[in-house]
Coordinates of C-alpha atoms and ligand atoms in Angstrom, one line a residue:
M15 CA 84.6 105.5 95.5
I16 CA 87.7 105.6 97.6
D17 CA 91.0 106.0 95.9
T18 CA 93.2 103.7 98.0
L19 CA 96.3 104.9 96.1
R20 CA 95.8 108.4 97.5
L21 CA 94.1 107.7 100.9
T22 CA 96.4 108.3 103.9
A23 CA 95.9 106.4 107.1
E24 CA 94.9 109.7 108.8
Q25 CA 92.2 110.3 106.1
A26 CA 91.0 106.7 106.4
A27 CA 90.6 107.2 110.2
G28 CA 88.7 110.4 109.5
L29 CA 86.3 108.6 107.2
L30 CA 85.7 105.9 109.9
E31 CA 85.2 108.5 112.6
S32 CA 82.7 110.6 110.6
G33 CA 80.8 107.4 109.8
E34 CA 81.1 108.0 106.0
L35 CA 82.5 104.5 105.8
S36 CA 82.3 101.4 108.0
G37 CA 85.4 99.4 109.0
D38 CA 84.2 96.5 107.0
E39 CA 83.7 98.6 103.8
L40 CA 87.2 100.0 104.2
A41 CA 88.8 96.6 104.8
G42 CA 86.8 95.3 101.8
T43 CA 88.1 98.1 99.6
Y44 CA 91.7 97.0 100.2
V45 CA 90.9 93.4 99.6
E46 CA 89.4 94.4 96.2
A47 CA 92.4 96.5 95.4
I48 CA 94.6 93.5 96.2
G49 CA 92.6 91.4 93.8
E50 CA 93.1 93.9 91.1
R51 CA 96.8 94.8 91.5
D52 CA 98.6 92.2 93.6
P53 CA 98.9 89.7 90.8
E54 CA 101.3 92.2 89.3
L55 CA 102.9 93.5 92.4
H56 CA 103.1 90.3 94.6
A57 CA 103.2 92.5 97.7
Y58 CA 101.4 89.9 99.8
L59 CA 102.2 86.3 100.8
H60 CA 99.0 85.8 102.7
V61 CA 95.8 87.9 102.5
V62 CA 93.7 87.9 105.6
G63 CA 91.3 90.8 105.1
E64 CA 90.2 91.0 108.7
P65 CA 87.1 93.3 109.1
G66 CA 87.2 95.7 112.1
N67 CA 86.6 99.2 113.1
G68 CA 90.1 100.7 112.7
V69 CA 92.4 101.5 109.8
P70 CA 93.6 98.2 108.4
I71 CA 97.3 97.4 108.3
A72 CA 99.8 95.2 106.4
L73 CA 102.5 93.3 108.4
K74 CA 105.8 92.1 107.1
D75 CA 105.8 88.3 107.2
N76 CA 108.6 88.1 109.7
I77 CA 106.2 89.5 112.3
T78 CA 104.6 86.6 114.2
T79 CA 100.8 86.5 114.0
R80 CA 98.8 84.0 116.0
G81 CA 96.8 81.7 113.7
V82 CA 98.2 83.4 110.5
P83 CA 101.1 81.8 108.6
T84 CA 104.4 83.5 109.2
T85 CA 107.1 82.4 106.8
A86 CA 109.9 85.1 106.9
G87 CA 110.0 84.5 103.1
S88 CA 111.6 81.1 103.7
R89 CA 110.8 77.6 102.7
I90 CA 112.0 76.4 106.1
L91 CA 109.0 78.1 107.7
E92 CA 106.5 77.0 105.1
G93 CA 103.4 75.8 106.8
Y94 CA 104.3 77.3 110.2
V95 CA 101.2 78.8 111.9
P96 CA 102.3 80.6 115.1
V97 CA 100.4 79.9 118.3
F98 CA 101.2 83.4 119.7
D99 CA 101.3 87.0 118.6
S100 CA 104.4 89.2 118.5
T101 CA 104.2 92.2 120.8
V102 CA 103.8 94.6 117.8
A103 CA 101.0 92.4 116.4
T104 CA 99.3 92.6 119.8
R105 CA 99.7 96.3 120.0
V106 CA 98.2 97.0 116.5
K107 CA 95.4 94.6 117.5
E108 CA 94.8 96.5 120.7
A109 CA 94.7 99.7 118.8
G110 CA 91.9 98.2 116.7
L111 CA 93.8 97.9 113.4
P112 CA 92.6 94.9 111.4
L113 CA 95.2 92.8 109.6
I114 CA 95.0 93.0 105.8
G115 CA 97.7 90.5 105.3
K116 CA 101.3 89.5 105.6
T117 CA 103.8 91.0 103.1
N118 CA 106.7 89.6 101.1
L119 CA 110.3 90.0 102.1
D120 CA 113.8 88.7 101.4
E121 CA 114.3 85.4 103.1
F122 CA 114.9 86.1 106.8
A123 CA 115.1 89.8 105.9
M124 CA 118.4 89.2 104.2
G125 CA 118.5 91.4 101.0
S126 CA 117.7 94.7 99.5
S127 CA 115.2 93.8 96.7
T128 CA 112.8 91.0 97.9
E129 CA 114.5 88.9 95.2
N130 CA 115.8 86.6 97.9
S131 CA 112.2 85.6 98.9
A132 CA 111.6 81.9 98.4
Y133 CA 108.2 82.9 97.1
G134 CA 109.3 85.2 94.3
P135 CA 110.0 88.9 94.2
S136 CA 107.6 91.8 94.7
R137 CA 107.4 94.6 92.1
N138 CA 107.7 98.3 92.4
P139 CA 104.4 100.1 91.8
W140 CA 106.3 103.0 90.1
D141 CA 107.6 100.5 87.5
P142 CA 106.9 96.7 87.8
E143 CA 110.1 95.9 86.0
R144 CA 111.9 97.2 89.0
V145 CA 112.4 96.1 92.6
P146 CA 110.6 97.8 95.5
G147 CA 113.7 97.5 97.6
G148 CA 114.1 95.2 100.5
S149 CA 113.9 93.5 102.7
S150 CA 110.6 95.1 103.6
G151 CA 109.7 95.5 99.9
G152 CA 106.4 93.8 100.2
T153 CA 105.1 96.3 102.8
A154 CA 106.5 99.2 100.7
A155 CA 104.9 97.8 97.4
A156 CA 101.6 97.3 99.3
V157 CA 101.5 100.9 100.6
A158 CA 102.7 102.6 97.4
G159 CA 100.4 100.4 95.3
G160 CA 97.3 101.3 97.3
L161 CA 97.0 97.8 98.8
A162 CA 97.3 99.0 102.4
P163 CA 97.1 102.5 104.0
W164 CA 100.1 101.7 106.1
G165 CA 102.3 98.8 107.2
L166 CA 105.1 97.6 109.4
G167 CA 108.5 96.5 108.2
S168 CA 111.7 95.6 110.0
D169 CA 115.1 97.2 109.6
T170 CA 118.5 95.6 110.4
G171 CA 120.7 97.4 108.0
G172 CA 118.3 99.5 106.0
S173 CA 115.3 97.3 105.3
I174 CA 112.7 99.9 106.1
K175 CA 114.5 103.1 105.0
Q176 CA 115.7 101.7 101.6
P177 CA 112.3 100.3 100.3
A178 CA 110.5 103.4 101.6
S179 CA 113.0 105.4 99.5
L180 CA 112.6 103.3 96.4
C181 CA 108.8 103.4 96.5
G182 CA 108.4 107.1 97.3
L183 CA 107.2 106.5 100.9
V184 CA 108.0 107.5 104.5
G185 CA 109.9 104.9 106.5
L186 CA 111.1 105.0 110.1
R187 CA 113.9 102.8 111.5
P188 CA 113.3 103.6 115.2
T189 CA 116.0 104.0 117.9
Y190 CA 117.2 100.5 118.9
G191 CA 115.3 99.4 122.0
T192 CA 112.1 101.5 121.5
V193 CA 110.1 98.7 119.7
S194 CA 109.8 95.2 121.0
R195 CA 111.5 92.4 119.1
Y196 CA 109.4 89.7 120.9
G197 CA 107.9 87.5 118.2
I198 CA 110.0 89.0 115.4
V199 CA 111.7 86.3 113.4
A200 CA 115.3 87.0 114.6
F201 CA 118.0 87.9 112.0
A202 CA 120.6 90.0 113.8
S203 CA 119.3 90.7 117.3
S204 CA 121.6 93.7 118.1
L205 CA 120.3 95.5 115.0
D206 CA 116.7 94.3 114.3
Q207 CA 114.0 96.9 114.8
V208 CA 110.4 97.0 113.6
G209 CA 109.0 100.3 112.2
P210 CA 106.3 102.0 110.1
I211 CA 106.2 102.4 106.3
T212 CA 103.6 105.1 105.4
K213 CA 102.6 107.8 102.9
T214 CA 103.1 110.7 105.3
V215 CA 105.2 111.6 108.2
R216 CA 102.1 112.2 110.3
D217 CA 100.9 108.6 109.6
C218 CA 104.4 107.4 110.5
A219 CA 104.3 109.2 113.9
R220 CA 100.9 107.8 114.7
L221 CA 101.9 104.2 113.9
Y222 CA 105.2 104.6 115.8
A223 CA 103.2 105.8 118.8
T224 CA 101.1 102.6 118.5
I225 CA 104.0 100.1 118.6
A226 CA 106.7 101.8 120.7
G227 CA 107.6 101.5 124.3
R228 CA 108.9 99.1 126.9
D229 CA 107.8 95.4 126.7
A230 CA 108.3 93.0 129.5
C231 CA 108.9 90.2 126.9
D232 CA 111.9 92.0 125.4
S233 CA 114.5 93.1 128.0
T234 CA 116.3 95.3 125.4
T235 CA 113.3 97.7 125.3
V236 CA 112.9 100.9 127.2
E237 CA 110.0 103.3 127.9
L238 CA 110.1 106.3 125.5
P239 CA 111.5 109.4 127.3
E240 CA 108.7 111.5 125.9
A241 CA 105.3 110.8 124.3
V242 CA 105.3 110.7 120.5
A243 CA 104.1 114.0 119.0
V244 CA 102.3 114.0 115.7
P245 CA 104.0 116.9 113.9
D246 CA 102.4 120.0 112.5
A247 CA 105.2 122.7 112.4
E248 CA 106.0 123.9 109.0
D249 CA 109.4 125.5 109.6
L250 CA 112.9 124.3 110.8
K251 CA 113.7 127.3 112.9
G252 CA 116.3 126.6 115.5
I253 CA 117.3 123.2 114.1
R254 CA 121.0 122.7 113.3
I255 CA 121.4 120.3 110.3
G256 CA 124.7 118.6 109.5
I257 CA 125.6 117.3 106.0
P258 CA 128.0 114.4 106.5
K259 CA 130.4 114.8 103.6
E260 CA 131.1 111.0 103.3
L261 CA 127.4 110.1 103.3
N262 CA 126.7 112.6 100.6
E263 CA 129.7 112.2 98.3
A264 CA 130.2 108.4 98.5
E265 CA 131.1 106.6 95.3
G266 CA 128.1 105.1 93.5
I267 CA 125.6 107.8 94.4
E268 CA 123.7 108.5 91.2
P269 CA 123.8 112.2 90.0
G270 CA 120.0 112.4 89.9
V271 CA 119.9 111.2 93.6
S272 CA 122.5 113.8 94.6
A273 CA 120.6 116.6 92.8
A274 CA 117.3 115.8 94.5
V275 CA 118.9 115.6 97.9
A276 CA 120.8 118.9 97.3
K277 CA 117.5 120.6 96.6
A278 CA 116.0 119.3 99.8
I279 CA 119.0 120.6 101.7
E280 CA 118.5 124.1 100.1
L281 CA 114.8 123.9 101.1
A282 CA 115.8 123.0 104.7
E283 CA 117.9 126.2 104.8
S284 CA 115.1 128.3 103.4
L285 CA 112.8 126.8 106.1
G286 CA 115.1 128.3 108.7
A287 CA 117.5 125.5 109.5
E288 CA 121.2 126.2 110.2
V289 CA 123.0 124.0 107.8
G290 CA 126.7 123.0 107.9
E291 CA 129.1 120.3 106.8
C292 CA 130.3 117.5 109.1
R293 CA 132.3 114.3 108.8
L294 CA 131.8 110.6 109.4
P295 CA 134.8 109.2 107.6
R296 CA 135.4 105.9 109.4
S297 CA 131.6 105.1 109.7
V298 CA 131.2 105.1 105.9
D299 CA 134.6 103.4 105.2
Y300 CA 134.1 100.6 107.6
G301 CA 130.3 100.5 108.2
L302 CA 129.4 98.0 105.6
A303 CA 132.3 95.6 106.3
C304 CA 131.6 95.7 110.0
Y305 CA 127.9 95.0 109.4
Y306 CA 128.7 92.0 107.2
L307 CA 130.5 90.4 110.1
V308 CA 128.2 91.3 112.9
A309 CA 124.9 90.6 111.1
P310 CA 125.9 87.1 109.7
A311 CA 127.5 86.2 113.0
E312 CA 124.3 86.9 114.9
A313 CA 122.2 85.3 112.0
S314 CA 124.2 82.0 112.2
S315 CA 123.3 81.7 115.8
N316 CA 119.7 82.8 115.4
L317 CA 119.1 80.4 112.5
A318 CA 120.4 77.4 114.4
R319 CA 116.9 76.8 115.7
Y320 CA 115.5 75.7 112.3
D321 CA 116.2 72.0 112.6
G322 CA 113.1 70.5 111.1
V323 CA 111.8 69.5 114.5
R324 CA 110.3 72.7 116.0
Y325 CA 108.8 74.7 113.1
G326 CA 107.5 74.5 109.6
F327 CA 109.3 72.5 107.0
R328 CA 110.8 69.0 107.6
A329 CA 112.7 67.1 105.0
A330 CA 111.8 63.4 104.5
G331 CA 114.2 61.3 106.5
D332 CA 115.1 57.7 107.4
G333 CA 115.2 58.0 111.1
D334 CA 118.7 59.5 111.5
L335 CA 118.6 62.7 113.5
T336 CA 121.7 64.4 112.2
A337 CA 120.7 63.6 108.6
L338 CA 117.2 65.1 109.3
Y339 CA 118.8 68.4 110.5
S340 CA 121.2 68.7 107.6
R341 CA 118.7 67.7 104.9
T342 CA 116.0 70.0 106.3
R343 CA 118.5 72.9 106.4
W344 CA 119.9 72.2 103.0
E345 CA 116.4 72.0 101.4
G346 CA 114.9 74.7 103.6
F347 CA 117.4 77.6 103.4
G348 CA 118.0 79.5 100.2
P349 CA 121.4 80.7 99.0
E350 CA 121.5 84.0 101.0
P351 CA 120.8 82.6 104.5
R352 CA 123.2 79.7 103.6
R353 CA 125.9 82.2 102.7
R354 CA 125.4 84.2 105.9
I355 CA 125.3 81.1 108.1
L356 CA 128.7 80.0 106.6
I357 CA 130.3 83.5 107.0
G358 CA 128.9 83.9 110.5
T359 CA 129.9 80.5 111.8
Y360 CA 133.4 81.1 110.4
A361 CA 133.7 84.6 112.0
L362 CA 132.6 83.2 115.4
S363 CA 134.8 80.1 115.3
A364 CA 137.4 79.8 118.1
G365 CA 140.5 80.6 116.1
Y366 CA 139.0 83.6 114.3
Y367 CA 136.7 85.2 116.9
D368 CA 139.0 88.0 118.0
A369 CA 140.2 88.7 114.4
F370 CA 136.7 89.1 113.0
Y371 CA 133.8 89.4 115.4
G372 CA 135.8 90.9 118.2
Q373 CA 137.4 93.4 115.8
A374 CA 134.0 94.3 114.3
Q375 CA 132.6 95.1 117.8
K376 CA 135.5 97.5 118.3
V377 CA 134.8 99.2 115.0
R378 CA 131.1 99.4 116.0
T379 CA 132.2 101.4 119.0
V380 CA 134.2 103.8 116.8
I381 CA 131.2 104.3 114.5
A382 CA 129.0 105.1 117.5
Q383 CA 131.6 107.6 118.8
E384 CA 131.9 109.3 115.4
H385 CA 128.1 109.8 115.3
A386 CA 128.0 111.1 118.8
A387 CA 130.7 113.7 117.9
A388 CA 128.6 114.8 114.9
F389 CA 125.6 115.2 117.2
E390 CA 127.5 117.5 119.5
D391 CA 127.4 120.1 116.7
Y392 CA 124.1 119.2 114.9
D393 CA 120.6 118.1 115.9
L394 CA 120.0 116.2 112.7
L395 CA 122.0 114.9 109.7
L396 CA 120.8 114.6 106.1
S397 CA 121.9 112.4 103.2
P398 CA 120.5 110.2 100.4
T399 CA 118.8 107.1 101.8
S400 CA 119.9 104.8 98.9
P401 CA 122.7 105.6 96.5
T402 CA 120.4 104.7 93.6
V403 CA 116.8 104.7 92.6
A404 CA 114.9 101.4 92.1
F405 CA 116.9 99.0 90.0
K406 CA 115.6 96.4 87.6
V407 CA 114.6 92.9 88.8
G408 CA 117.6 90.7 88.0
D409 CA 120.2 93.5 87.8
K410 CA 121.9 92.8 91.1
A411 CA 120.5 89.4 92.0
E412 CA 123.6 87.5 90.9
N413 CA 126.1 89.8 92.5
P414 CA 125.8 89.8 96.4
L415 CA 128.4 92.5 96.8
A416 CA 126.6 95.0 94.4
M417 CA 123.4 94.2 96.3
Y418 CA 125.1 94.8 99.7
L419 CA 126.1 98.4 98.5
S420 CA 122.4 99.3 98.5
D421 CA 122.7 99.8 102.2
L422 CA 126.0 101.8 102.2
L423 CA 124.3 104.9 103.5
T424 CA 121.7 103.3 105.9
I425 CA 124.0 100.9 107.7
P426 CA 126.4 103.2 109.6
S427 CA 123.8 104.9 111.8
N428 CA 122.1 101.5 112.3
M429 CA 125.4 100.1 113.7
A430 CA 125.3 103.0 116.2
G431 CA 121.8 102.1 117.3
L432 CA 120.4 105.4 116.0
P433 CA 117.0 106.2 114.4
G434 CA 116.6 107.2 110.8
L435 CA 113.6 108.5 108.8
S436 CA 113.4 108.4 105.0
I437 CA 111.1 110.7 103.2
P438 CA 110.7 111.2 99.5
C439 CA 112.4 114.3 98.1
G440 CA 111.8 114.1 94.4
L441 CA 112.3 112.1 91.3
S442 CA 115.3 111.0 89.3
E443 CA 114.6 109.4 85.9
G444 CA 110.9 109.3 86.9
L445 CA 111.6 107.2 90.0
P446 CA 111.5 108.3 93.7
V447 CA 114.5 109.5 95.6
G448 CA 114.7 109.2 99.4
L449 CA 116.1 111.7 101.8
Q450 CA 117.6 110.2 105.0
I451 CA 117.1 112.2 108.2
L452 CA 119.3 110.9 111.0
G453 CA 119.2 111.9 114.7
P454 CA 120.6 110.9 118.1
Q455 CA 118.9 108.2 120.1
F456 CA 115.2 109.0 121.0
S457 CA 115.1 112.0 118.6
E458 CA 112.1 110.6 116.8
N459 CA 109.9 113.6 117.6
L460 CA 112.5 116.0 116.2
M461 CA 112.9 113.8 113.1
F462 CA 109.1 113.8 112.6
R463 CA 108.9 117.6 113.0
A464 CA 111.7 118.2 110.5
G465 CA 110.4 115.4 108.2
H466 CA 106.9 116.9 108.2
A467 CA 108.1 120.5 107.5
L468 CA 110.3 119.2 104.6
E469 CA 107.5 117.0 103.3
Q470 CA 105.1 120.0 103.1
A471 CA 107.7 122.1 101.3
I472 CA 108.8 119.3 98.9
A473 CA 105.1 118.4 98.1
F474 CA 106.0 115.0 96.6
D475 CA 103.1 113.1 95.1
F476 CA 103.3 109.6 96.5
V477 CA 100.9 108.1 94.0
P478 CA 103.0 106.3 91.3
E479 CA 102.8 108.3 88.1
R480 CA 101.6 105.5 86.0
L481 CA 98.7 104.7 88.3
R482 CA 97.5 108.3 88.7
A483 CA 93.8 108.8 87.7
Ligands
LIG510 N1 120.2 94.6 103.0 C1 120.7 94.4 104.3 C2 121.0 92.9 104.4 O1 120.8 92.2 103.4 C3 119.8 94.8 105.3 C4 118.6 93.9 105.5 C5 117.8 94.4 106.6 O2 117.8 95.5 107.1 N2 117.0 93.4 107.1 O3 121.4 92.4 105.4

């Protein structure tokens, strides 16, 4: 009997290589686990259960998959079956990873809890009364709940790092431009990146290696400057680690979160890192406000394509084209995309462009410069990933501003195009706490090395306590 809750992707690959298990048996085991636990967790929107010879994978449902429904968590894409594969779907296919299914998300990846999904929320395997985070909450719930050995999410403002943190998993938001966005349902194109959600840092590195690199279909991609290295070092010797004061002392960080992160920082020092304080004052003060101009502005433009003619849902009409557009959009979009389309359209309108969007772009440059200055003195930065542990379903759903604060600590580096890795660093009130490891562009290998060393020292058990055998 395989315990899918405990099995890492690396171990699964080992079982397949040694012939102890066939690919079909492995895929079948996950489909069985889904039958058992997904009614409670609702991690999946579509279960495919493809057999194959590799380690099966779950893909967030904003990742286009040929012949498999892709809804982005929205009614407006209900019934849409793509005729092509996204580049990341192609790459996991070419690597021989069969598709288990498509996972739930906040509508168009707008949210921090999956409660904005038109198909109902996913649940946190650590406590089903709580959210798994979002927007990649379905992938995180699937991996933490033993319904997939690993999966892909997407991160615009924190949608990989935050759910990984809330579910006790490892999540990488890659350097902007290292992973193709071709075939990813676009939210905010200057920020969107696909990345892995896994149980271990080594699994994360392996999956990143599978999907990263230049793609002729996405002109914003680049070749990686060096090959991805699966980490094995157990120390942090020679690594300078900065602790940005504002990211660690921001208002709203729960004391239990601070305590777990403080312990991880002490461990980093005992593993040989040189630790010092640094500052990111303007990034933290203005990051969130800046993001909530740039992201809705880009979203309002990207979401213009859903007109009832080209994809998915179409409202009943009487032959009038304008009415068809507006009825389809009114019935097809939920409240969050609607809110963002309105804010974004306003921020981009002729009379306000300079005051809002133009100003936000300038602030974005300041944020990038502030991070660059911190990386002159330090190789990596540490902070909590999320200010809080997983919150209860319903707690923030009615208050968009409270929900937006979930990403206070993940957004600033995203605005600067930088990579970030979240690893679990302990529990607070019985729920996982995430440690955010930030680095300069293309520092994924160093983040993996540090993340792996810390992971060994922290020895966090990623199997949710209530599900342990
Ligand atoms: N929670 C943020 C938002 O709602 C980030 C979402 C994301 O990264 N996709 O926009």
